[in-house]
XYZ file of C-alpha atoms in Angstrom:
646
model
C 20.184 32.495 9.697
C 18.464 35.700 10.679
C 16.744 36.057 14.023
C 14.507 38.784 12.657
C 10.850 38.660 13.613
C 7.797 39.634 11.646
C 4.338 40.708 12.799
C 1.652 40.066 10.188
C -1.239 40.659 12.598
C -2.931 43.665 10.909
C -3.015 42.009 7.473
C -4.210 38.705 8.927
C -6.989 40.384 10.926
C -8.219 42.195 7.815
C -8.219 38.953 5.785
C -9.993 37.180 8.625
C -12.670 39.871 8.833
C -13.399 39.608 5.113
C -13.527 35.810 5.222
C -15.918 35.629 8.175
C -18.188 38.286 6.684
C -18.435 37.136 3.074
C -16.396 33.912 2.760
C -13.778 35.521 0.505
C -10.094 36.287 0.982
C -8.073 38.641 -1.168
C -5.535 36.629 -3.178
C -2.150 36.594 -1.457
C -3.451 38.003 1.826
C -2.834 34.704 3.618
C -1.119 31.464 2.702
C -3.177 29.135 0.501
C -2.881 26.360 3.097
C -4.379 28.670 5.750
C -7.275 29.610 3.473
C -7.985 25.941 2.686
C -7.996 25.170 6.404
C -10.362 28.051 7.181
C -12.764 26.728 4.569
C -12.569 23.207 6.057
C -13.282 24.627 9.512
C -16.256 26.554 8.203
C -17.584 23.446 6.422
C -17.129 21.357 9.590
C -19.127 23.827 11.661
C -16.265 24.913 13.921
C -17.204 28.094 15.799
C -14.405 30.636 15.676
C -15.610 32.211 18.942
C -16.257 29.025 20.913
C -14.465 28.744 24.287
C -11.430 26.564 24.847
C -12.344 22.868 24.832
C -9.382 20.643 25.616
C -9.321 17.248 23.901
C -7.043 15.081 26.055
C -6.658 11.316 25.790
C -6.669 9.176 28.937
C -3.467 8.049 30.608
C -4.051 4.521 29.289
C -4.585 5.776 25.732
C -1.448 7.917 25.936
C 0.604 4.970 27.207
C -0.658 2.862 24.303
C 0.177 5.563 21.775
C 3.683 5.915 23.200
C 4.151 2.158 23.019
C 2.999 2.147 19.396
C 5.441 4.968 18.621
C 8.313 3.687 20.752
C 10.913 3.803 17.969
C 9.795 7.273 16.877
C 10.131 8.597 20.436
C 13.529 6.989 20.915
C 14.963 8.440 17.718
C 13.227 11.818 17.942
C 14.119 12.787 21.510
C 17.826 13.549 20.821
C 16.803 15.834 17.939
C 14.137 17.515 20.079
C 16.717 18.157 22.778
C 19.140 19.604 20.246
C 16.398 21.801 18.778
C 15.408 22.944 22.262
C 19.019 23.935 22.979
C 19.151 25.938 19.744
C 16.092 27.988 20.745
C 16.666 27.910 24.504
C 16.808 31.710 24.691
C 13.256 31.999 23.337
C 9.801 31.371 24.829
C 9.184 28.164 22.873
C 7.926 24.639 23.483
C 9.152 21.771 21.275
C 6.389 19.250 20.565
C 6.215 15.799 18.964
C 2.792 14.395 17.986
C 1.571 11.167 16.443
C -0.236 10.956 13.105
C -3.524 11.962 14.747
C -2.191 15.149 16.294
C -1.915 13.824 19.871
C 1.154 15.162 21.690
C 3.508 12.318 22.613
C 6.294 14.400 24.138
C 7.025 18.075 24.735
C 9.862 20.018 26.318
C 11.081 23.572 26.672
C 9.671 26.798 28.048
C 6.428 25.669 29.666
C 7.107 28.205 32.425
C 5.868 31.134 30.322
C 2.469 29.518 29.693
C -0.664 29.909 31.746
C -2.229 26.797 33.233
C -4.600 26.051 30.342
C -1.891 26.640 27.731
C 0.490 24.367 29.645
C -2.065 21.538 29.595
C -2.856 22.153 25.925
C 0.825 21.855 24.961
C 1.608 18.821 27.123
C 1.540 15.089 26.361
C -1.929 13.694 25.715
C -3.492 16.843 24.256
C -4.949 16.561 20.765
C -4.398 19.258 18.126
C -6.345 17.615 15.321
C -7.875 20.251 13.059
C -11.359 18.899 13.796
C -10.796 19.672 17.481
C -8.792 22.919 17.365
C -9.518 24.460 13.984
C -6.626 25.831 11.945
C -3.350 25.175 13.797
C 0.160 24.192 12.765
C -0.019 20.577 13.954
C -3.497 19.655 12.773
C -3.289 21.549 9.497
C 0.143 20.105 8.660
C -1.300 16.597 9.128
C -3.815 17.392 6.386
C -1.611 19.504 4.098
C 1.433 17.223 4.633
C 3.850 20.118 4.233
C 5.655 22.494 6.601
C 3.593 25.415 7.858
C 3.621 28.330 10.294
C 0.302 29.435 11.824
C 0.640 32.802 13.488
C -1.777 34.585 15.802
C -5.083 35.321 14.060
C -4.383 32.716 11.363
C -5.699 30.223 13.952
C -9.381 29.744 13.125
C -10.461 29.714 16.767
C -10.026 33.096 18.429
C -8.970 31.374 21.660
C -5.626 30.433 20.064
C -4.742 33.883 18.722
C -2.108 34.332 21.418
C -0.058 31.464 19.950
C 2.411 31.300 17.087
C 3.269 27.773 15.933
C 5.439 26.161 13.251
C 5.229 22.467 12.385
C 6.786 20.015 9.931
C 5.433 16.573 8.948
C 7.582 13.522 9.676
C 7.367 10.593 7.267
C 8.241 7.052 8.221
C 10.626 4.614 6.604
C 8.029 3.663 3.992
C 6.856 7.203 3.190
C 3.803 7.105 5.444
C 2.969 10.196 7.506
C 3.622 9.246 11.121
C 4.128 12.421 13.146
C 4.660 16.165 13.314
C 7.411 18.176 14.962
C 6.208 21.550 16.230
C 7.548 24.629 17.993
C 4.968 26.859 19.699
C 5.172 30.125 21.628
C 2.844 32.745 23.055
C 3.903 35.571 20.747
C 2.191 37.095 17.730
C 5.568 37.369 16.043
C 7.494 34.407 14.660
C 11.239 34.113 14.212
C 12.025 33.575 10.563
C 14.652 30.925 11.188
C 12.545 28.720 13.476
C 10.835 26.768 10.698
C 14.197 26.071 9.039
C 15.524 24.602 12.307
C 12.426 22.420 12.678
C 12.818 21.162 9.100
C 16.438 20.175 9.801
C 15.451 18.357 12.989
C 12.582 16.562 11.247
C 14.927 15.493 8.454
C 17.368 14.097 11.022
C 14.536 12.114 12.609
C 13.439 10.769 9.224
C 17.020 9.754 8.398
C 17.332 7.936 11.722
C 14.018 6.148 11.181
C 14.982 5.160 7.652
C 18.331 3.602 8.609
C 16.888 1.893 11.672
C 13.996 0.328 9.772
C 15.676 -1.411 6.847
C 18.232 -4.153 6.447
C 20.386 -4.759 3.392
C 23.934 -5.394 2.261
C 24.984 -2.209 0.459
C 24.105 1.411 1.235
C 24.516 4.050 -1.448
C 24.873 7.666 -0.270
C 24.464 10.084 -3.173
C 23.755 13.626 -4.328
C 24.158 15.717 -7.478
C 26.690 17.797 -5.536
C 29.434 15.785 -3.799
C 29.711 18.194 -0.866
C 26.151 17.280 0.187
C 27.019 13.600 0.717
C 27.014 12.963 4.444
C 24.604 15.832 5.131
C 20.882 15.966 5.860
C 20.092 16.324 2.189
C 21.878 13.274 0.789
C 19.990 10.509 -0.952
C 20.283 7.098 0.716
C 19.404 3.834 -1.010
C 19.773 0.341 0.463
C 20.365 -2.638 -1.838
C 20.705 -6.391 -1.427
C 23.971 -8.005 -2.519
C 22.240 -8.787 -5.810
C 21.458 -5.126 -6.471
C 17.743 -5.219 -5.595
C 16.473 -1.954 -4.118
C 15.329 -2.518 -0.540
C 14.550 1.071 0.394
C 15.294 4.648 -0.603
C 14.756 7.802 1.427
C 12.620 10.708 0.250
C 15.580 12.821 -0.867
C 16.831 9.893 -2.922
C 13.423 9.345 -4.514
C 13.338 12.981 -5.596
C 16.892 12.936 -6.993
C 16.353 9.724 -8.961
C 12.839 10.751 -10.094
C 11.452 7.532 -8.651
C 7.700 7.155 -8.350
C 7.439 4.925 -5.308
C 3.632 4.913 -5.259
C 3.984 5.761 -1.588
C 0.940 5.155 0.559
C -0.102 6.898 3.719
C -1.543 3.657 5.027
C 0.579 2.216 7.789
C 2.394 -1.070 7.222
C 1.809 -0.954 3.471
C 5.068 -1.399 1.588
C 5.861 1.734 -0.412
C 8.931 0.680 -2.375
C 8.719 -0.593 -5.961
C 10.669 -3.567 -7.296
C 13.631 -1.739 -8.787
C 17.112 -3.054 -9.534
C 20.325 -1.015 -9.447
C 21.051 -1.717 -13.111
C 17.727 -0.107 -14.062
C 18.915 3.166 -12.531
C 22.625 3.466 -13.334
C 24.766 2.959 -16.414
C 27.233 0.483 -14.834
C 26.615 -2.976 -13.351
C 26.020 -3.092 -9.611
C 28.711 -5.715 -8.989
C 31.288 -3.608 -10.827
C 30.633 -0.592 -8.631
C 30.772 -2.568 -5.381
C 33.865 -4.563 -6.314
C 35.783 -1.525 -7.452
C 34.832 0.945 -4.726
C 33.686 -1.205 -1.814
C 37.211 -1.747 -0.493
C 38.045 1.973 -0.706
C 36.683 3.598 2.437
C 34.501 6.697 2.045
C 35.494 7.309 -1.584
C 33.093 9.515 -3.545
C 32.886 8.763 -7.271
C 30.756 10.170 -10.097
C 28.202 7.951 -11.838
C 25.652 8.530 -14.548
C 22.006 7.654 -14.309
C 20.493 5.839 -17.254
C 18.839 9.132 -18.260
C 22.295 10.726 -18.624
C 22.274 12.831 -15.454
C 25.393 12.760 -13.284
C 25.389 12.166 -9.537
C 28.089 11.408 -6.984
C 27.948 8.289 -4.838
C 29.631 6.812 -1.807
C 29.402 3.059 -1.221
C 28.990 1.668 2.297
C 29.185 -2.090 2.831
C 27.122 -3.285 5.766
C 28.584 -6.805 5.464
C 31.988 -7.499 3.949
C 31.540 -10.038 1.158
C 34.027 -12.484 -0.330
C 32.996 -11.374 -3.804
C 34.479 -7.915 -3.268
C 37.656 -7.841 -5.328
C 40.939 -6.481 -4.033
C 41.815 -5.409 -7.586
C 42.803 -1.713 -7.763
C 39.615 0.252 -8.422
C 39.428 1.029 -12.136
C 36.511 3.412 -11.651
C 38.541 5.422 -9.166
C 41.517 5.630 -11.484
C 39.368 6.733 -14.376
C 37.288 9.384 -12.629
C 39.377 10.671 -9.734
C 40.811 14.139 -10.211
C 42.553 14.113 -6.821
C 46.094 14.457 -8.110
C 48.483 17.239 -7.091
C 50.300 17.237 -10.421
C 47.018 17.468 -12.301
C 45.992 20.430 -10.137
C 49.273 22.227 -10.937
C 47.860 23.830 -14.074
C 50.174 26.797 -14.465
C 49.111 29.460 -11.952
C 52.133 30.687 -9.965
C 50.297 30.834 -6.609
C 48.931 27.304 -7.034
C 52.338 25.989 -8.137
C 53.990 27.510 -5.071
C 51.338 26.023 -2.761
C 51.772 22.557 -4.279
C 55.564 22.783 -3.965
C 55.260 23.688 -0.270
C 52.823 20.820 0.317
C 55.170 18.306 -1.295
C 57.984 19.457 1.002
C 55.987 18.682 4.179
C 54.152 15.538 3.052
C 56.603 13.186 4.711
C 56.426 15.047 8.025
C 53.705 15.184 10.642
C 52.669 18.759 9.855
C 48.979 19.740 9.782
C 47.831 21.700 6.736
C 45.289 24.532 6.764
C 43.693 25.394 3.402
C 42.058 28.813 3.173
C 40.063 30.335 0.337
C 36.673 31.491 -0.849
C 33.778 29.088 -1.316
C 34.167 27.131 -4.546
C 37.954 27.462 -5.026
C 38.466 23.702 -4.681
C 39.594 23.283 -1.073
C 38.219 19.752 -0.648
C 39.589 18.640 -4.016
C 42.991 20.003 -2.966
C 42.761 18.235 0.391
C 41.895 14.931 -1.280
C 44.865 15.338 -3.631
C 47.136 15.864 -0.603
C 45.835 12.626 0.916
C 46.370 10.697 -2.322
C 49.970 11.979 -2.513
C 50.788 11.202 1.135
C 52.148 8.098 2.801
C 48.652 7.570 4.270
C 46.978 7.238 0.844
C 46.143 3.565 1.489
C 44.454 4.508 4.751
C 40.939 5.923 5.179
C 39.943 9.371 3.992
C 37.463 10.811 6.516
C 35.875 14.174 5.712
C 33.732 16.120 8.184
C 31.857 19.287 7.234
C 31.755 21.184 10.521
C 29.165 23.623 9.137
C 26.733 20.941 7.938
C 26.236 19.158 11.268
C 23.896 20.571 13.933
C 25.901 21.661 16.971
C 24.361 18.972 19.141
C 25.649 16.225 16.838
C 29.193 17.364 16.087
C 30.576 15.990 19.346
C 29.106 12.512 18.788
C 30.172 12.543 15.117
C 33.774 13.485 15.907
C 34.459 11.576 19.103
C 31.982 8.688 18.876
C 29.918 7.360 21.755
C 29.286 4.303 23.883
C 25.963 2.486 24.218
C 23.607 4.491 26.407
C 25.661 7.686 26.154
C 22.483 9.602 25.320
C 18.873 8.949 24.430
C 18.697 7.414 20.977
C 22.333 6.261 20.926
C 22.873 3.171 18.803
C 23.196 -0.170 20.480
C 26.891 -0.993 20.967
C 27.725 2.678 20.368
C 29.426 4.143 17.319
C 33.030 5.086 16.497
C 33.601 8.764 15.772
C 35.193 10.286 12.692
C 38.507 10.777 14.520
C 38.748 7.071 15.375
C 37.693 6.137 11.829
C 40.552 8.260 10.454
C 43.181 6.215 12.289
C 45.942 5.333 9.827
C 44.681 7.792 7.221
C 43.655 11.425 6.862
C 41.091 13.479 8.790
C 39.742 16.424 6.790
C 37.884 19.061 8.814
C 36.059 21.242 6.306
C 34.652 24.633 7.388
C 36.677 24.362 10.594
C 35.903 28.005 11.351
C 32.296 26.997 12.095
C 33.211 24.496 14.816
C 31.467 25.479 18.080
C 33.799 27.074 20.598
C 32.726 24.529 23.226
C 34.185 21.640 21.174
C 37.439 23.312 20.186
C 39.068 22.464 23.531
C 38.236 18.742 23.115
C 39.643 18.718 19.587
C 42.804 20.441 20.780
C 43.278 17.793 23.477
C 42.916 15.019 20.883
C 45.521 16.649 18.637
C 47.929 17.099 21.537
C 47.534 13.675 23.126
C 46.673 11.656 19.984
C 43.965 9.808 21.892
C 40.178 10.077 21.748
C 37.582 9.307 24.412
C 34.071 8.475 23.125
C 31.048 10.060 24.809
C 29.899 8.018 27.786
C 33.218 6.152 28.013
C 36.216 6.299 30.338
C 38.606 4.507 27.988
C 40.986 6.348 25.676
C 41.730 5.123 22.170
C 45.114 5.939 20.575
C 44.842 7.444 17.079
C 47.312 8.406 14.371
C 46.283 10.404 11.317
C 47.255 13.263 9.057
C 45.224 16.412 9.633
C 43.966 18.772 6.942
C 41.577 21.635 7.714
C 39.844 24.116 5.452
C 37.859 27.322 5.867
C 36.383 30.116 3.788
C 36.562 32.434 6.800
C 39.457 34.628 7.870
C 40.405 32.440 10.791
C 42.939 34.852 12.262
C 40.210 37.483 12.572
C 38.029 34.962 14.439
C 40.965 34.316 16.779
C 41.389 38.047 17.396
C 37.657 38.401 18.158
C 37.683 35.448 20.571
C 35.404 33.286 18.396
C 38.173 30.747 17.726
C 40.810 29.453 20.159
C 44.276 30.751 19.387
C 45.973 27.568 20.656
C 43.852 25.423 18.331
C 44.489 27.812 15.434
C 48.258 27.446 15.785
C 47.902 23.673 16.202
C 45.984 23.468 12.896
C 48.149 25.994 11.091
C 51.340 23.983 10.542
C 51.380 24.964 6.879
C 48.849 27.520 5.668
C 47.880 27.295 2.003
C 45.816 30.095 0.471
C 44.000 29.120 -2.732
C 43.348 32.184 -4.897
C 39.867 32.897 -6.296
C 39.364 32.055 -9.950
C 39.290 35.742 -10.961
C 42.910 36.065 -9.763
C 44.248 32.935 -11.464
C 46.229 32.921 -14.694
C 45.437 29.346 -15.741
C 41.807 29.558 -16.851
C 42.410 27.692 -20.118
C 44.279 24.914 -18.318
C 41.481 24.628 -15.724
C 38.916 24.332 -18.496
C 41.003 21.579 -20.088
C 41.159 19.733 -16.743
C 37.381 19.989 -16.274
C 36.733 18.797 -19.823
C 39.089 15.877 -19.098
C 37.164 15.031 -15.912
C 33.895 15.186 -17.858
C 35.446 12.950 -20.557
C 34.916 15.690 -23.155
C 38.496 16.667 -23.940
C 37.868 16.925 -27.691
C 34.996 19.438 -27.411
C 35.716 22.915 -28.781
C 34.740 26.211 -27.152
C 34.004 29.147 -29.444
C 36.105 32.347 -29.150
C 33.004 34.294 -28.038
C 32.460 31.976 -25.072
C 36.162 31.992 -24.172
C 36.026 35.789 -24.242
C 33.113 35.739 -21.794
C 34.904 33.244 -19.552
C 38.098 35.307 -19.465
C 36.302 38.559 -18.661
C 33.884 37.154 -16.068
C 34.548 37.620 -12.331
C 33.338 34.090 -11.432
C 31.802 34.748 -8.000
C 31.259 31.001 -7.580
C 34.885 30.254 -8.500
C 35.935 26.853 -9.896
C 32.719 25.194 -8.729
C 30.723 27.664 -10.832
C 33.023 27.179 -13.836
C 32.626 23.409 -13.557
C 28.830 23.661 -13.348
C 28.647 26.072 -16.314
C 30.814 23.760 -18.441
C 28.967 20.618 -17.389
C 25.613 22.133 -18.354
C 26.994 23.570 -21.603
C 28.348 20.150 -22.563
C 24.912 18.622 -22.070
C 23.231 21.335 -24.137
C 25.859 21.254 -26.896
C 25.547 17.475 -27.222
C 28.888 17.058 -28.996
C 28.873 20.376 -30.879
C 31.308 23.251 -30.123
C 30.172 25.150 -27.017
C 28.726 28.500 -28.100
C 26.676 31.206 -26.435
C 23.593 29.145 -27.317
C 24.676 26.649 -24.681
C 25.080 29.073 -21.755
C 22.224 28.986 -19.239
C 19.961 31.968 -18.670
C 21.108 32.277 -15.051
C 24.720 32.609 -16.180
C 23.798 35.040 -18.966
C 21.885 37.188 -16.458
C 25.057 37.374 -14.377
C 27.110 38.781 -17.276
C 27.260 42.563 -17.502
C 26.672 44.506 -20.727
C 30.176 46.118 -20.701
C 31.676 42.637 -20.434
C 29.805 41.524 -23.529
C 30.700 44.710 -25.386
C 34.386 43.932 -24.973
C 34.091 40.483 -26.534
C 34.252 41.736 -30.110
C 36.069 44.643 -31.738
C 33.170 45.726 -33.905
C 29.970 47.129 -32.383
C 28.059 45.405 -35.174
C 29.165 42.056 -33.779
C 27.927 42.616 -30.228
C 26.139 39.608 -28.797
C 22.376 39.988 -28.633
C 21.645 37.836 -25.605
C 17.902 38.160 -26.197
C 18.287 36.537 -29.627
C 20.762 34.008 -28.273
C 18.527 32.808 -25.459
C 15.421 32.862 -27.644
C 17.191 30.671 -30.175
C 18.334 28.293 -27.453
C 14.794 28.074 -26.070
C 13.363 27.378 -29.517
C 15.866 24.587 -30.098
C 15.170 23.087 -26.680
C 11.400 23.316 -27.161
C 11.710 21.445 -30.440
C 14.025 18.816 -28.970
C 11.752 18.211 -25.960
C 8.448 18.430 -27.891
C 7.331 21.403 -25.825
C 7.725 19.687 -22.431
C 8.218 22.705 -20.150
C 9.863 20.787 -17.279
C 12.280 19.012 -19.621
C 13.165 22.274 -21.415
C 13.807 24.069 -18.107
C 16.107 21.247 -16.965
C 17.946 21.248 -20.293
C 18.530 25.005 -20.182
C 19.428 25.024 -16.493
C 16.719 27.524 -15.527
C 13.572 27.440 -13.407
C 10.155 26.838 -14.954
C 9.038 30.324 -13.847
C 12.001 31.876 -15.670
C 11.158 29.828 -18.757
C 7.501 30.892 -18.639
C 8.535 34.559 -18.417
C 10.910 34.164 -21.349
C 8.262 32.391 -23.452
C 5.851 35.221 -22.715
C 8.346 37.829 -23.959
C 8.818 35.692 -27.087
C 5.078 35.766 -27.684
C 4.658 32.049 -26.999
C 2.040 30.651 -24.627
């Protein structure tokens, strides 16, 4: 993320001048949320030029608020500390408030503040919009969405020296319970700060969600399998009978669930929904056939036909879980080395080398561009190894905030840090004992942790955080990266001793544009999608063969999956290619598809025809048409306008 800063002061001051003089703001001059807040302040009689008036609760009131928000404080403090470390080189204060805008806890660079600012940004101070006018904390509580308020965007002139970014935090039942804010005394704001706050707030919400609900089965899911286990995964908790107990906000969005969430505390926000109402297989079948297979990710279909990927976690082992080999896994898993050997000479050579070292304790490093199938390859190696009956533990080193990687990898004891789970938690390395540990995006592992990982690999023991005991571990190690790791070694960004420890056998997966097995790959993908009998027209195959595929196999899979949905059993033609993909295709590429200039593809006609068909099929529902075509609603509106349709 960029550390670039922006100074919008002149434009903001001009917009402010116009608003205070005539009550109008030029469209686009300031954010809509800021304009709405200014109008509320004006309606509430807040004087923009009034002197500072600190609203601070008493010590007794603050103690009561902290007691009422005890769980929030406990779970938020580790994330606040991590966030503070990430911005430690800046003049920022990290702030947590309750749902009324009263600061519960703050930490960071108070030293750069004057005395009044220090009091205003300390525990007990209120930043409700009614008290302070437009400000990140108070305005976010009303708008209920992330917001940056910079300099003169604050309604009260007294606060123009501050720049603040805040994100709302929602509780386990969707009620607004807090804000997380970062404030500084500069008129410029770092562009990446709000993104960091959003990540920290999401971590806090995830912690609150898991700590607040009890059930028997947890479903982790996402439309993209690589996002399972990250901040953005959906999480749903079910009883052993398949009744939905709770679902986090990401999950609600992905499953299009209307939870009728309320902002009133203690009011239950979850509807009475059963698993079988959401998915196209019985709940007991899924649990029995995947519950005994640790960390396996399998594709499922929602009852509306959409595909997602799920990982089943059993909170309590049940007698009704069958030990029968998982039929779902056998049917849907593509993790098979022989299946991946689809005819390309470089891939065939890599697979042959892997087979030669499978029976030996040799770590494997998979290198290649994003989207070439590194994780799929790693999973196939695990399935072909002697450890295939053991656990498969995958860790995306790039997806975890730096402050959490150590706890995730090595585990921790009770009390190791603020917010640590009671009785501690085993780390990914310990969980991989007897199986395979897959370290994805290993090139992004912080340098400070590389020495600890190296020691584990050398000694085959792991010591959890806060513990003095060592735990022996035995596992196969597979790593993957899209970076040129040797260059990182040469620059000092990656330890050379760890690099050579990981690099027992280096496997380089070629990008799709360099592979000679496109047709075979398409056949494999169609097999995975259970559409092996679907035809692809020569025009589309010509486009596929000539395209450079910047997104590699992942892009090819997504293009085919969408085309299959649009074709609905018919041969895949240019009518079934999404607008985004068509926009990526160059005119010379299309001109080479056919021998005769008279047969050149007119993509304008093609996409217009596809839109007309989709509009008819979806009865003019813009959102449904956009989803069907794989484009945004804005893109669809623009296309409809060029077609002369309103």
